[in-house]
XYZ file of C-alpha atoms in Angstrom:
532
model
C 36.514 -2.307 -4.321
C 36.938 0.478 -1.860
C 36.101 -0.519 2.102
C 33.938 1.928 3.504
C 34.269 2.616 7.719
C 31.623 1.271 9.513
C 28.596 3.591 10.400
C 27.319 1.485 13.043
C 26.436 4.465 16.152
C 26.489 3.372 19.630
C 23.010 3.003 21.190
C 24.145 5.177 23.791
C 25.228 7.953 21.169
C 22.453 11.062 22.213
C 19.811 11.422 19.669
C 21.078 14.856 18.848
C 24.159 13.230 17.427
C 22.356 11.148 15.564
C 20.188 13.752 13.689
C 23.209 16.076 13.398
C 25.496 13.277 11.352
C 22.124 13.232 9.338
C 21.825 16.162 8.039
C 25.767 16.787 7.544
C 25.369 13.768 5.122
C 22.239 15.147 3.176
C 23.939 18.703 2.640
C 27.710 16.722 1.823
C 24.990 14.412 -0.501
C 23.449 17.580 -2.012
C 26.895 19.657 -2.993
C 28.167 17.030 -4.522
C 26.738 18.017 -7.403
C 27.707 16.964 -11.258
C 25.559 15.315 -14.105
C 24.954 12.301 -16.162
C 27.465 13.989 -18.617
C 30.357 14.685 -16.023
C 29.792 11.076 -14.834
C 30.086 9.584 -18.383
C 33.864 10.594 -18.462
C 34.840 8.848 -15.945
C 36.697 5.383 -16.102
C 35.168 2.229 -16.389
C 37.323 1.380 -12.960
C 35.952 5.375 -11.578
C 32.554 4.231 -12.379
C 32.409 0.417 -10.460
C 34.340 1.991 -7.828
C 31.445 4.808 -7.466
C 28.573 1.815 -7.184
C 30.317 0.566 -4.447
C 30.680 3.830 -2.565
C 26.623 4.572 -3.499
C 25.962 0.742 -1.991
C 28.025 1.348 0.785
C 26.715 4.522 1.625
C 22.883 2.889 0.717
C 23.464 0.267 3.397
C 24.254 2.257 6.282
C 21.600 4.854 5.620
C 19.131 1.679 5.323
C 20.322 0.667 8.507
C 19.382 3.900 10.027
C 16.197 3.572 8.182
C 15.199 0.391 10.185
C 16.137 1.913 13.314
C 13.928 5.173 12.743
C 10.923 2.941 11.151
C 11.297 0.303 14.001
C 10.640 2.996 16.381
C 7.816 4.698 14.189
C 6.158 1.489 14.223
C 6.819 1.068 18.338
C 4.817 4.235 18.861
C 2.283 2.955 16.464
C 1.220 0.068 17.573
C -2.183 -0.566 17.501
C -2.932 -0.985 20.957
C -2.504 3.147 21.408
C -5.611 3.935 19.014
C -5.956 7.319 18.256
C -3.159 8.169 20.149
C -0.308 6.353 18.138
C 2.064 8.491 15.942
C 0.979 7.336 12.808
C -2.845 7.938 13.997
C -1.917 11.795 15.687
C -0.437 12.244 11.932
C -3.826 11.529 10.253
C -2.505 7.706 8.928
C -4.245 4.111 9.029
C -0.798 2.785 9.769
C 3.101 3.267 10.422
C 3.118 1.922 6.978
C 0.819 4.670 5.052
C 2.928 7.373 7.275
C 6.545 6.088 5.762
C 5.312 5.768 2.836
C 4.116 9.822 3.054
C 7.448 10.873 4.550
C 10.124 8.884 2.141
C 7.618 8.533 -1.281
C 8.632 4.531 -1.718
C 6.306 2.134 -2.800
C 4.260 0.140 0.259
C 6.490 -2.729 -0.919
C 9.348 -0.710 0.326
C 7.381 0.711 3.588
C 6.314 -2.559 4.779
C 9.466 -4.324 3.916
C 11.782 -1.280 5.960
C 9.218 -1.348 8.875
C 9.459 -5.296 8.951
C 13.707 -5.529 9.191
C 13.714 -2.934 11.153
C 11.025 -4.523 14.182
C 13.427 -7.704 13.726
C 16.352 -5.402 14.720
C 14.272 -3.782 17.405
C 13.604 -7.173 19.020
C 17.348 -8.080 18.573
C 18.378 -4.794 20.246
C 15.837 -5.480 22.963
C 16.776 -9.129 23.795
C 20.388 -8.379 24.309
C 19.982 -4.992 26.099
C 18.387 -7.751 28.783
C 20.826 -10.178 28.476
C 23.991 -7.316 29.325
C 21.403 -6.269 32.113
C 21.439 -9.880 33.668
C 25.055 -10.291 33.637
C 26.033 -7.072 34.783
C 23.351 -8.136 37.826
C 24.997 -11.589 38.215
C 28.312 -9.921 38.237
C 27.051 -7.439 40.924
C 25.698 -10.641 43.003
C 29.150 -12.612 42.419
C 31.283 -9.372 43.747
C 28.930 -9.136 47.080
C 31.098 -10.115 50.194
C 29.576 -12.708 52.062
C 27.673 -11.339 55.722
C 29.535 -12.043 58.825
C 28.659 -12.093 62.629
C 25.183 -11.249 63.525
C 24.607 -10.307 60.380
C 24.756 -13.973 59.326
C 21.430 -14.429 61.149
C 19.265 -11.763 58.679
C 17.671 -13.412 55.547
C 19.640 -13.349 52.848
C 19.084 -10.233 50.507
C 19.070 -10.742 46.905
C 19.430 -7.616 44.172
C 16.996 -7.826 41.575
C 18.077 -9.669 38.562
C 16.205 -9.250 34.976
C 15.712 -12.453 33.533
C 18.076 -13.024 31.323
C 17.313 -12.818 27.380
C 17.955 -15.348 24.922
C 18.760 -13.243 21.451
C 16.489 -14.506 18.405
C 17.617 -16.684 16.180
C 17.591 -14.042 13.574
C 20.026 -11.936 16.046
C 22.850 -11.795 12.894
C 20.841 -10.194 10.937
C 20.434 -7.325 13.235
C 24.333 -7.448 13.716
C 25.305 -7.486 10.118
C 23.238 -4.783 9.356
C 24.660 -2.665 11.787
C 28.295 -3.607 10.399
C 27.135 -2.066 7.370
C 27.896 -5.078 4.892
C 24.431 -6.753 4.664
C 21.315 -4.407 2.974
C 17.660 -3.977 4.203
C 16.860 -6.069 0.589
C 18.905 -8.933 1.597
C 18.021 -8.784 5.414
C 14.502 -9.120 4.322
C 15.102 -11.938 2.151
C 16.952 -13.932 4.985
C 13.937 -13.229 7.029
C 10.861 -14.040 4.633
C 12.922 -16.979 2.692
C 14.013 -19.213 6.295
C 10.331 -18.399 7.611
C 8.826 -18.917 11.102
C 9.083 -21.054 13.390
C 6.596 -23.817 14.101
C 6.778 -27.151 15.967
C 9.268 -28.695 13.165
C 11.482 -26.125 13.096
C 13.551 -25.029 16.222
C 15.109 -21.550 16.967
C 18.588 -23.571 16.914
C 17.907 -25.418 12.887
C 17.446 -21.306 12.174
C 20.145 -20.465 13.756
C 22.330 -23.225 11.965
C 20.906 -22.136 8.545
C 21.178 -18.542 8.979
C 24.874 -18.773 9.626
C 25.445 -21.131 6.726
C 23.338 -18.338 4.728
C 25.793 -14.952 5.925
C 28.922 -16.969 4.619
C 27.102 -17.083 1.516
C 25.218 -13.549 1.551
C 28.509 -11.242 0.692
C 28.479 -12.838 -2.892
C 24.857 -13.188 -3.683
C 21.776 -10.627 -4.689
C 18.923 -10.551 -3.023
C 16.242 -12.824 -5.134
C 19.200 -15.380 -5.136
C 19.460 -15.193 -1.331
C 15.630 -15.527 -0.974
C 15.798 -18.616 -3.023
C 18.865 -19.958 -1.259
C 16.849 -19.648 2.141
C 13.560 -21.019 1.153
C 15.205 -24.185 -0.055
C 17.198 -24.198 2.337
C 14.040 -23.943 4.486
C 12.589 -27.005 2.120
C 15.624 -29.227 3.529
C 15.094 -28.848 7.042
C 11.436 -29.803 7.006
C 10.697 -32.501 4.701
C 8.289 -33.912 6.717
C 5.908 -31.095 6.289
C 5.155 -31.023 2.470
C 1.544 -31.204 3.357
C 1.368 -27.789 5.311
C 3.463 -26.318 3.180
C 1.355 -27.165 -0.062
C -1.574 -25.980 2.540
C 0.349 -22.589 3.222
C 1.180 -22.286 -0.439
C -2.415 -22.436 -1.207
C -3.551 -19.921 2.007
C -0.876 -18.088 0.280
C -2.775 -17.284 -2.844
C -3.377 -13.404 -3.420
C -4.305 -11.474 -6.722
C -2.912 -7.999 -5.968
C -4.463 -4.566 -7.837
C -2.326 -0.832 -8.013
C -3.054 1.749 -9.807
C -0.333 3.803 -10.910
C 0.289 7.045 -11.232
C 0.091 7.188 -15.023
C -4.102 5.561 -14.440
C -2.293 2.033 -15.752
C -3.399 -0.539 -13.603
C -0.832 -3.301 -12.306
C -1.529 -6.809 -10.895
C 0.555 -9.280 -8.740
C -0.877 -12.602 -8.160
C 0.153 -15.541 -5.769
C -1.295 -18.775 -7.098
C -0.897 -22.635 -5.512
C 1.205 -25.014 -7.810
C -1.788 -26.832 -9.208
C -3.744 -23.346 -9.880
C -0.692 -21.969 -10.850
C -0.136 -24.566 -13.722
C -3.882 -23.896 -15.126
C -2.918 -20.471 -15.744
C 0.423 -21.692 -17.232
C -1.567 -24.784 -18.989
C -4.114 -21.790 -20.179
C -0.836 -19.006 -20.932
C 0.715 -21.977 -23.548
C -2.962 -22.617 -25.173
C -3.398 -19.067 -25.844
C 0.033 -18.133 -27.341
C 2.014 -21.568 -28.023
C 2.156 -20.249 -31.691
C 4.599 -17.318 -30.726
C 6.787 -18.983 -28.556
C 7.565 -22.459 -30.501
C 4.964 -24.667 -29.471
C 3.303 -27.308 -31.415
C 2.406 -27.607 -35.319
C -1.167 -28.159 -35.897
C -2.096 -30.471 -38.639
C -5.693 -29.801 -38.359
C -6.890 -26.814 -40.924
C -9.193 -24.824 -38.678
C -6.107 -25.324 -36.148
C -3.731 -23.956 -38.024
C -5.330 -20.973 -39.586
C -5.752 -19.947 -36.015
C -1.940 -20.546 -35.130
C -1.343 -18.172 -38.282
C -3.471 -15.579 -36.955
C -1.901 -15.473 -33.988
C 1.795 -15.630 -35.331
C 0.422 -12.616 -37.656
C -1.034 -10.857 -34.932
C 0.122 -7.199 -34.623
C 0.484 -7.529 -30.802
C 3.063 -8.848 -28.658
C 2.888 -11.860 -26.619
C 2.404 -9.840 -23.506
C -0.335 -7.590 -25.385
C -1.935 -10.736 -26.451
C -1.964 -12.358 -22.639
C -3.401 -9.290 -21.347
C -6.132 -9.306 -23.576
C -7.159 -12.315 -23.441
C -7.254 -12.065 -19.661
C -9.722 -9.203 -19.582
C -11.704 -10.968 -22.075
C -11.623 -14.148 -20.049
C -12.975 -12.150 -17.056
C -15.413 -10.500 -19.250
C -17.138 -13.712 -20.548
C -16.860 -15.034 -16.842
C -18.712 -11.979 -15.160
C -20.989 -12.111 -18.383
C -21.635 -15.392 -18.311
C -22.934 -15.621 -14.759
C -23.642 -11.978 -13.109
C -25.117 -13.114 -10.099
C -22.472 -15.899 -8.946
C -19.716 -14.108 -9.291
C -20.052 -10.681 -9.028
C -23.265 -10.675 -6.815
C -25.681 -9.491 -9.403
C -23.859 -6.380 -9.860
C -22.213 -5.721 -13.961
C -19.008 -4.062 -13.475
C -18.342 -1.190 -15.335
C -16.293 1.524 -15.752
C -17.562 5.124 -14.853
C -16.433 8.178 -16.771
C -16.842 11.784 -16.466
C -16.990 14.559 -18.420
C -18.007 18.345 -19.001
C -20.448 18.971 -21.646
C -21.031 22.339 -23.333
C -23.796 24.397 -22.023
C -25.251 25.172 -25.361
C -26.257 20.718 -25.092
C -29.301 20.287 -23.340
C -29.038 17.424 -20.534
C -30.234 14.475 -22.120
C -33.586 13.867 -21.120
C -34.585 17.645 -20.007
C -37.708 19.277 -21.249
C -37.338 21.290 -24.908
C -37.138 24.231 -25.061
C -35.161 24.629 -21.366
C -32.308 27.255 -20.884
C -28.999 25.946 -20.653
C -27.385 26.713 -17.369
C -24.341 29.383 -17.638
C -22.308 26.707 -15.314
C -20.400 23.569 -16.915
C -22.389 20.090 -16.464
C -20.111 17.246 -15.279
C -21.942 14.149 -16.389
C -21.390 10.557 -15.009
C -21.110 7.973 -18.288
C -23.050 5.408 -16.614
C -26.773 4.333 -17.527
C -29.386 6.297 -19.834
C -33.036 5.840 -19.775
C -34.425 4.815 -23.386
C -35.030 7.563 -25.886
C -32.650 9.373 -24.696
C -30.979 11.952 -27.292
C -26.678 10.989 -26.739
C -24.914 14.614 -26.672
C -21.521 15.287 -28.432
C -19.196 14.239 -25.968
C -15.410 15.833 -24.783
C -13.373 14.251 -23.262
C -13.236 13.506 -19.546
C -11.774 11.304 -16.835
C -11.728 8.264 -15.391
C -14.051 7.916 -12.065
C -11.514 8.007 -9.368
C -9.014 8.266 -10.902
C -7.006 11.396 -13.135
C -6.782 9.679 -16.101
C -7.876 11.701 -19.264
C -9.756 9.907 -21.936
C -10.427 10.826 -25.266
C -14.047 11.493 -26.493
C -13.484 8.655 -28.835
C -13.162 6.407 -25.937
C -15.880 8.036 -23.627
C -18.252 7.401 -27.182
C -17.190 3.414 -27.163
C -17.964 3.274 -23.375
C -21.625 4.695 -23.920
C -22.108 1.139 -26.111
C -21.550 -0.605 -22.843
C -22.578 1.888 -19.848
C -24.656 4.739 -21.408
C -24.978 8.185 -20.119
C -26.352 10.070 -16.762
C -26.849 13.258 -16.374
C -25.400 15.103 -13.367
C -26.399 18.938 -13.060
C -24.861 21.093 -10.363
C -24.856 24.943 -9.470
C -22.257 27.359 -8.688
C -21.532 25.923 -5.775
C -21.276 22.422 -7.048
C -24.834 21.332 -5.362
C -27.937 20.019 -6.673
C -30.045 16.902 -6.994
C -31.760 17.490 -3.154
C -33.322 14.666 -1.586
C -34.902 16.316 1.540
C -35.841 14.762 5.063
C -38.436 11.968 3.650
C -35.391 9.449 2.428
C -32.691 9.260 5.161
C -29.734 7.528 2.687
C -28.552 8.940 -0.418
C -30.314 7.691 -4.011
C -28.433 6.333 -6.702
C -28.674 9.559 -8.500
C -27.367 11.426 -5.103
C -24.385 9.285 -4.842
C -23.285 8.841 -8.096
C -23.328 13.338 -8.068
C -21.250 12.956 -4.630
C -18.670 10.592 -6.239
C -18.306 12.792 -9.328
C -17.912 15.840 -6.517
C -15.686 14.525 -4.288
C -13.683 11.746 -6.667
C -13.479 9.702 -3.396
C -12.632 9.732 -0.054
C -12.624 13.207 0.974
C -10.375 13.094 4.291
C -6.841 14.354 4.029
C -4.140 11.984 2.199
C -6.843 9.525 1.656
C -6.224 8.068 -2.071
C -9.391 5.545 -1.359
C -12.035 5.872 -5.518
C -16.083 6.405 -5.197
C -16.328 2.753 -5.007
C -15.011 2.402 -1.760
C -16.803 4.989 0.307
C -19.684 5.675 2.532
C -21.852 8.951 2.079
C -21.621 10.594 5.655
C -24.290 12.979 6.868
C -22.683 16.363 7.975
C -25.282 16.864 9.836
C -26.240 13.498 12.112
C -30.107 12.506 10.319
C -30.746 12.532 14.073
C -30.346 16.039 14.551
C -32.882 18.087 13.496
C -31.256 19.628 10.263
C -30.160 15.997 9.166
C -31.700 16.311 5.870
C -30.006 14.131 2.950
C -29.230 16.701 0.352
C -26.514 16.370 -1.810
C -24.749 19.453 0.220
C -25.363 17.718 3.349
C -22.982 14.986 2.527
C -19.809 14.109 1.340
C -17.321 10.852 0.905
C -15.819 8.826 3.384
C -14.024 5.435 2.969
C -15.037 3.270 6.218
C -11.549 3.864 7.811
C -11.981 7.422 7.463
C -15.866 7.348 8.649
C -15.279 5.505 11.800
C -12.336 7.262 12.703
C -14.600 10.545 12.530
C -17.676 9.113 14.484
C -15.110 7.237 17.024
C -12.964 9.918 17.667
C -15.156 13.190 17.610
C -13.924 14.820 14.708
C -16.376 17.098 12.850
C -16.586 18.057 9.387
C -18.618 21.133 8.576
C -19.500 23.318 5.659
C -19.054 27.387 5.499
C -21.006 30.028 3.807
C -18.801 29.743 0.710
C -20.023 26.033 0.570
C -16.313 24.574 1.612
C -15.661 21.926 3.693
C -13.920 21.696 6.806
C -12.532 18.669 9.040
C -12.186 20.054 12.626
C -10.383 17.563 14.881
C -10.835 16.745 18.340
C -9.231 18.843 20.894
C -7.417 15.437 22.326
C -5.285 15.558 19.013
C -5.183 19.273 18.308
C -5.921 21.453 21.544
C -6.369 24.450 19.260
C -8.872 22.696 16.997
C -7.683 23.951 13.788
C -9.764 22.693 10.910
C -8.165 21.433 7.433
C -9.622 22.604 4.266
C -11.206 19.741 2.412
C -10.930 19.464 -1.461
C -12.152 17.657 -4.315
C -10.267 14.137 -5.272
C -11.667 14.583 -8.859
C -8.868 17.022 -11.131
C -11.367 17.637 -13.835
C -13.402 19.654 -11.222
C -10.896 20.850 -9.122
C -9.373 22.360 -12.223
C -12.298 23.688 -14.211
């Protein structure tokens, strides 16, 4: 394997230096050139020896990763408000503005932004500890005051307290030798834990150290596991809290992708954990091995399901949603508040279809329709369908699939103009209707503000005009999307969002964050209107 020279820079090395060496590397990075093809005829020896140069060259461009994100998230910090980087960019949080400037997952953001304030602190605490004993050398090195001067009170140069480094302080270290990744840093630092009254900085300490000797020749999930027991052994006394953090632990995580495929991550105690396993073997134990059933009924089913087209993962996924169907279904109000979920779709139907419901004999409008697949009053002719999107979202569906959700949602009818309005409530009602909101979320497919990736669901209809001016009427044009970040941020900090004679929107910010107030073109979240 080929040793790589260290890229650790001096923290006195200027910033320009820095940024230079930076982009050298991207353009040395970017003529390198070649292909998949040109790399497939290299040796088996050529092509190891490459990985190691990649992970090599990885590691120390992590490295400066931490330093630049634990800085980003310095002038971030909460306590600056509006002021903070992150905040002057138009982000919740140093997190949301990584994420925008490197395109990684929030795994990756929050895991680069969480080494690299663990570096930051280790820079920190030893920057005061050199600053102490360069004082205490200063003091040492003073000739003692003779003659009168012996009389005068004795003068003392101010000392910083001196700095213990964390016990994580290695970490920091390795990482700037270049050997030890941001993956496996973060795994040191999530897998040994906290501190708490069981656990000194010095059992840490002893356990990290023990843990670097071992790092070189592990990956990073067998690091993490190699701290957390590790962890376990130091503080068998407190199985209780940690079965009572295990369970505070407990998370069931939703992402959409890209691709409208929804993913889920989910955290569960031991003993809920083992339900779901107990539940998991019940509902495919056929496929993988599990018992034989003597009982008839039993074992037709344990046929079906080794016949079943599906795989084992298609089969636990449905039976998951169908579990959470029957729950919801089963009692509405107790676990979902009253409230039937349901999934929202949208399409355009042909002009020459009359809206369902409208009065015979009633010209088609020349403009498309978007309707909202959602509820239909009873009687109610069901047009020929195209297909649309998912609310939210830019997933196509097929009209086959927008028919099959009318069994479960039905349709509403959304008409809008030219200009995309319609459906005007006046000053009587000062919120929007039903009808009025559901026309705004088809409008603006969500949160409206710039870089915002909030759906319908989560958003607040905001009032261009405040309802306590006197032009605050609440007409479909009159309002527009904002999830509740987004809506306080533009009430707290002045900005102003305002509509022009060509019935676009506008998001003017205050002159604190952009002296020349230069407003930022709002558009549509939803693709099937933004591209029809």
């Amino acid at each position: 394997m080929t040793n790589l020279p260290e890229s650790h820079i001096p923290p006195d090395q200027p910033l320009g230096d820095v940024l230079g060496g930076l982009r050298s590397l991207a353009d040395v990075v970017t003529r390198l050139g070649g292909s998949s093809a040109s790399v497939d005829t290299l040796s088996d020896q050529a092509v190891l020896e490459g990985h190691a140069l990649i992970a090599g060259a990885r590691r120390a461009l992590d490295t400066q990763a931490a330093w630049f994100a634990a800085t980003l998230a310095r002038r971030s910090r909460p306590e600056l408000g509006g002021k903070g980087l992150a905040a002057r960019k138009g982000f919740r949080s140093p997190e949301d503005l990584l994420q925008s400037i490197s395109g990684s997952s929030k795994g990756d953001a929050v895991k680069l932004l969480g080494v690299g304030r663990l570096v930051a602190e280790t820079d920190a605490a030893e920057k005061a500890a050199r600053e102490a004993a360069e004082a205490q050398k200063l003091l040492d090195e003073t000739p003692p005051l003779d003659g009168a001067a012996r009389d005068l009170p004795p003068v003392q140069p101010p000392i910083p307290s001196a700095a213990v480094p964390p016990w994580h302080a290695p970490i920091g270290r390795a990482l700037g030798e270049g050997w030890l990744s941001v993956e496996k840093a973060d795994a040191l630092r999530k897998g040994l834990g906290d501190l708490d009254r069981a656990i000194t900085p010095e059992k840490l300490a002893t356990a990290l150290a023990r843990l670097l000797t071992e790092a070189r020749t592990l990956n990073a999930d067998q690091l993490f596991k190699r701290a957390r027991r590790m962890r376990d052994v130091l503080d068998e006394a407190g199985i209780a809290a940690r079965e009572k953090a295990a369970y505070d632990d407990r998370s069931l995580r939703f992402y959409r992708l890209h691709t409208g495929q929804v993913r889920l991550i989910g955290l569960f105690a031991p003993e809920d954990g083992e339900y779901l396993m107990s539940t998991y073997d019940a509902i495919t134990s056929p496929r993988r091995g599990g018992v034989r059933f003597v009982d008839k009924a039993q074992a037709a089913w344990a046929k079906r399901v080794q016949d079943d087209p599906r795989t084992t993962e298609q089969l636990t996924a449905d039976a998951f949603l169908a579990l959470t169907k029957l729950g919801v279904k089963a009692d509405p109000k107790r676990i979902a508040g009253g409230r039937n979920p349901a999934v929202r779709m949208v399409t355009i139907r042909p002009t020459s279809t009359s809206p369902a419901g409208g009065a015979p004999g009633t010209a088609a409008p020349e403009a498309p329709i978007p309707t909202a697949d959602t509820e239909s009053g009873p009687g109610m002719e069901a047009p020929q369908l195209q297909a649309g999107v998912i609310e939210g979202t830019a997933v196509t569906v097929s009209a086959e699939t927008m028919e099959r959700n009318l069994c479960d949602s039905g349709l509403l009818d959304v008409t809008f103009d030219d200009h995309g309005h319609g459906l005007d409530l006046g000053r009587e009602q000062r919120t929007f209707s039903p009808d009025q909101r559901a026309a705004l979320a088809i409008r603006d497919g969500g949160c409206m503000w710039p870089g915002c990736d909030r759906p319908p669901s989560w958003t607040e209809a905001h009032h261009i005009e405040h309802w306590k001016d006197d032009t605050g009427e609440t007409n479909l044009d009159e309002g527009i999307l904002l999830c509740r970040s987004d809506h306080l941020r533009l009430h707290n900090e002045h900005w102003r969002i305002t509509r022009d004679d060509a019935s676009r929107y506008w998001l003017t910010p205050p002159p604190g964050l952009d002296p020349e107030q230069r407003p930022i073109l709002l558009t549509s979240k939803n693709p099937i209107l933004r591209d029809a």
